[in-house]
């Protein structure tokens, strides 16, 4: 699926006087991109800015030429977000209702949306999920449902926030296999180098700034070495002020 990517120019973002992102300049047009960094480095805030969930404090963001914060309906088919915790994403009591919701937001009638949801589940070998209570699904199944809800809207780009962090190994394998077969641009945000090792490009975010940007091997080598150095220090012994 073709996409003109995401462009950020001089992007800054802060909340309540706290600076989180500073001077981010990126043009993200590769098929598979990873964004790595320590917890608190600004990764999730960057994802939210790219998706238009929050507007930048400085600079500009364009997704397929549009400002995502001002064109929320257009973003339904431009960007889909898979959050780390599916329970923060699922809204409805049954699988069929959850899958149909995004389609109705795009303008389909309730009947059309439920019919398309049934087709999608059947194509995934999960037709029997339609009437199942969402709370009865396992963690991995709920994460898969969230992915299907996004794919139903056919966005050009997927933003994945720590997609494997809460999954057991079989669930990780199933999710990786499904993602590998997708034609969309996929941007994966993670603190784990293994989650982005196969990406075409990796960006290391540190303290809200781009520390390094390039080939996965080069960036992850430098990132891993720095994390090992930090881990060798007793820096966490001091209480924050």
Coordinates of C-alpha atoms in Angstrom, one line a residue:
X1 CA 0.0 0.0 0.0
X2 CA 1.6 3.3 -1.1
X3 CA 2.1 6.1 1.4
X4 CA 3.9 9.4 1.3
X5 CA 4.9 8.8 4.9
X6 CA 5.1 11.1 7.9
X7 CA 7.0 14.4 8.0
X8 CA 8.0 16.2 11.2
X9 CA 9.7 19.6 11.0
X10 CA 11.2 21.2 14.1
X11 CA 8.6 19.4 16.3
X12 CA 8.6 20.1 20.0
X13 CA 6.1 19.0 22.6
X14 CA 5.6 19.7 26.2
X15 CA 3.0 19.3 29.0
X16 CA 2.5 21.5 32.0
X17 CA 5.8 23.2 31.5
X18 CA 7.8 20.0 31.1
X19 CA 9.6 19.6 27.7
X20 CA 9.2 16.1 26.3
X21 CA 10.2 16.4 22.6
X22 CA 12.7 18.9 21.2
X23 CA 13.5 19.8 17.6
X24 CA 12.4 16.6 15.9
X25 CA 13.1 16.6 12.1
X26 CA 12.2 13.4 10.4
X27 CA 10.7 12.2 7.1
X28 CA 9.4 8.6 7.7
X29 CA 8.8 6.9 4.3
X30 CA 10.5 3.5 4.6
X31 CA 8.3 0.4 4.8
X32 CA 9.5 -0.7 8.3
X33 CA 10.8 1.8 10.8
X34 CA 11.7 1.3 14.4
X35 CA 11.9 3.9 17.1
X36 CA 13.9 2.9 20.2
X37 CA 14.7 4.6 23.5
X38 CA 14.7 4.2 27.3
X39 CA 11.4 4.5 29.2
X40 CA 10.7 8.2 29.4
X41 CA 12.6 9.1 26.3
X42 CA 9.5 10.5 24.5
X43 CA 8.7 7.6 22.3
X44 CA 5.0 7.3 23.1
X45 CA 4.6 11.1 23.0
X46 CA 6.2 11.1 19.5
X47 CA 3.7 8.5 18.4
X48 CA 0.8 10.5 19.7
X49 CA 2.0 13.6 17.9
X50 CA 2.4 11.7 14.7
X51 CA -1.1 10.3 15.0
X52 CA -2.6 13.6 15.7
X53 CA -3.8 12.6 19.2
X54 CA -2.0 15.7 20.5
X55 CA -0.8 18.7 18.6
X56 CA 2.9 19.7 18.8
X57 CA 3.9 22.7 20.9
X58 CA 6.3 23.7 18.1
X59 CA 6.9 22.8 14.5
X60 CA 4.7 20.9 12.2
X61 CA 3.5 17.4 11.4
X62 CA 2.2 16.2 8.1
X63 CA 0.7 12.7 7.3
X64 CA 0.1 12.2 3.6
X65 CA 0.3 16.0 3.3
X66 CA -2.3 16.6 6.1
X67 CA -2.1 18.0 9.6
X68 CA -3.2 15.0 11.6
X69 CA -4.4 17.0 14.6
X70 CA -6.7 19.1 12.4
X71 CA -7.9 16.3 10.1
X72 CA -9.0 13.5 12.5
X73 CA -11.5 11.9 10.1
X74 CA -8.9 11.7 7.3
X75 CA -6.5 10.0 9.7
X76 CA -8.8 7.0 10.0
X77 CA -7.6 5.8 6.7
X78 CA -4.1 7.3 7.1
X79 CA -2.9 6.1 10.5
X80 CA -3.9 3.2 12.7
X81 CA -2.5 2.9 16.3
X82 CA -1.9 -0.3 18.2
X83 CA -1.4 0.5 21.9
X84 CA 0.6 -1.6 24.3
X85 CA -2.4 -2.4 26.5
X86 CA -5.4 -3.6 24.5
X87 CA -7.7 -2.8 27.5
X88 CA -7.0 0.8 26.8
X89 CA -8.3 0.4 23.3
X90 CA -11.2 -1.9 23.4
X91 CA -14.6 -0.1 23.9
X92 CA -17.3 -2.6 23.2
X93 CA -18.6 -5.8 25.0
X94 CA -18.5 -8.1 22.0
X95 CA -15.9 -8.8 19.2
X96 CA -18.4 -8.0 16.4
X97 CA -19.3 -4.7 17.9
X98 CA -15.7 -3.7 18.4
X99 CA -14.7 -4.5 14.8
X100 CA -17.8 -2.7 13.4
X101 CA -17.2 0.5 15.4
X102 CA -14.4 2.0 13.3
X103 CA -16.3 1.2 10.1
X104 CA -19.3 3.1 11.3
X105 CA -17.0 6.0 12.1
X106 CA -15.9 5.9 8.5
X107 CA -19.5 6.3 7.3
X108 CA -20.7 2.7 6.9
X109 CA -24.2 1.8 8.1
X110 CA -24.4 -0.4 11.2
X111 CA -25.6 -3.3 9.0
X112 CA -22.7 -2.9 6.5
X113 CA -20.2 -2.6 9.2
X114 CA -21.3 -5.8 11.0
X115 CA -21.3 -7.7 7.6
X116 CA -17.7 -6.5 6.9
X117 CA -16.7 -7.5 10.4
X118 CA -18.0 -11.0 9.8
X119 CA -16.1 -11.2 6.6
X120 CA -12.9 -10.1 8.2
X121 CA -13.2 -12.6 11.0
X122 CA -14.0 -15.4 8.6
X123 CA -10.9 -14.5 6.5
X124 CA -8.8 -14.7 9.7
X125 CA -10.2 -18.1 10.6
X126 CA -12.0 -16.6 13.6
X127 CA -15.6 -16.4 12.6
X128 CA -16.6 -18.0 15.9
X129 CA -15.3 -14.9 17.7
X130 CA -18.1 -12.6 16.5
X131 CA -20.4 -12.9 19.5
X132 CA -17.7 -13.6 22.0
X133 CA -17.3 -11.2 25.0
X134 CA -14.2 -9.1 24.6
X135 CA -13.3 -9.6 28.2
X136 CA -13.3 -13.4 27.8
X137 CA -10.4 -13.2 25.3
X138 CA -6.8 -13.8 26.4
X139 CA -4.3 -10.9 26.4
X140 CA -2.9 -12.1 23.0
X141 CA -6.4 -12.5 21.5
X142 CA -7.4 -9.0 22.7
X143 CA -4.2 -7.6 21.1
X144 CA -5.1 -9.4 17.9
X145 CA -8.6 -8.0 18.0
X146 CA -7.2 -4.5 18.3
X147 CA -5.0 -5.1 15.2
X148 CA -8.0 -6.4 13.2
X149 CA -10.1 -3.4 14.2
X150 CA -7.3 -1.2 12.8
X151 CA -6.9 -3.3 9.6
X152 CA -10.6 -3.1 9.0
X153 CA -10.2 0.6 8.3
X154 CA -7.3 -0.1 5.9
X155 CA -4.9 2.7 7.1
X156 CA -1.7 3.3 5.1
X157 CA 0.5 3.4 8.2
X158 CA 0.4 1.4 11.4
X159 CA 1.9 2.8 14.6
X160 CA 2.7 0.1 17.1
X161 CA 3.5 1.0 20.7
X162 CA 5.5 -1.8 22.4
X163 CA 3.3 -4.4 20.6
X164 CA 5.0 -7.4 22.0
X165 CA 5.7 -6.3 25.6
X166 CA 2.8 -7.9 27.3
X167 CA 2.5 -11.0 25.2
X168 CA 3.8 -14.6 25.8
X169 CA 6.0 -16.1 23.2
X170 CA 3.3 -18.0 21.2
X171 CA 1.3 -14.8 21.0
X172 CA 4.3 -12.8 20.0
X173 CA 5.0 -15.3 17.2
X174 CA 1.4 -15.1 15.9
X175 CA 1.5 -11.3 15.9
X176 CA 4.9 -11.1 14.2
X177 CA 3.7 -13.4 11.5
X178 CA 0.5 -11.4 10.9
X179 CA 2.4 -8.1 10.8
X180 CA 5.1 -9.5 8.4
X181 CA 2.4 -10.2 5.8
X182 CA 1.0 -6.6 5.8
X183 CA 1.5 -4.1 3.0
X184 CA 1.2 -1.1 5.2
X185 CA 4.1 1.1 6.4
X186 CA 4.7 -0.1 10.0
X187 CA 6.4 2.1 12.6
X188 CA 7.3 0.1 15.7
X189 CA 8.1 1.9 19.0
X190 CA 9.9 -0.1 21.6
X191 CA 12.6 -0.1 24.3
X192 CA 13.6 -3.6 23.1
X193 CA 16.1 -3.8 20.3
X194 CA 14.9 -7.2 19.2
X195 CA 11.4 -5.8 18.4
X196 CA 12.9 -3.5 15.7
X197 CA 16.0 -5.5 14.5
X198 CA 14.5 -6.3 11.2
X199 CA 13.4 -2.8 10.3
X200 CA 14.7 -0.9 7.3
X201 CA 15.6 2.1 9.5
X202 CA 15.9 2.7 13.2
X203 CA 15.7 6.0 15.1
X204 CA 17.1 6.2 18.7
X205 CA 15.3 8.8 20.8
X206 CA 17.0 10.0 23.9
X207 CA 15.8 12.8 26.2
X208 CA 13.2 13.8 23.6
X209 CA 15.8 14.3 20.9
X210 CA 17.0 12.1 18.0
X211 CA 20.3 10.6 19.2
X212 CA 20.9 8.5 16.1
X213 CA 19.1 7.7 12.9
X214 CA 20.1 5.1 10.3
X215 CA 20.5 1.4 9.5
X216 CA 19.2 -1.0 12.2
X217 CA 22.5 -2.7 12.8
X218 CA 24.4 0.6 13.3
X219 CA 21.8 2.3 15.5
X220 CA 21.0 -0.7 17.6
X221 CA 24.6 -1.5 18.2
X222 CA 25.2 2.0 19.6
X223 CA 22.0 2.0 21.6
X224 CA 22.7 -1.4 23.1
X225 CA 26.2 -0.4 24.1
X226 CA 25.0 2.8 25.8
X227 CA 22.2 0.9 27.6
X228 CA 24.9 -1.6 28.9
X229 CA 27.0 1.3 30.0
X230 CA 24.2 2.9 31.9
X231 CA 23.2 -0.4 33.4
X232 CA 26.6 -0.8 34.8
X233 CA 26.1 2.4 36.9
X234 CA 24.3 2.7 40.2
X235 CA 22.4 5.7 38.8
X236 CA 19.1 4.5 40.1
X237 CA 20.3 4.7 43.8
X238 CA 19.5 8.4 44.0
X239 CA 16.0 9.6 44.6
X240 CA 14.7 12.1 42.0
X241 CA 14.1 15.6 43.3

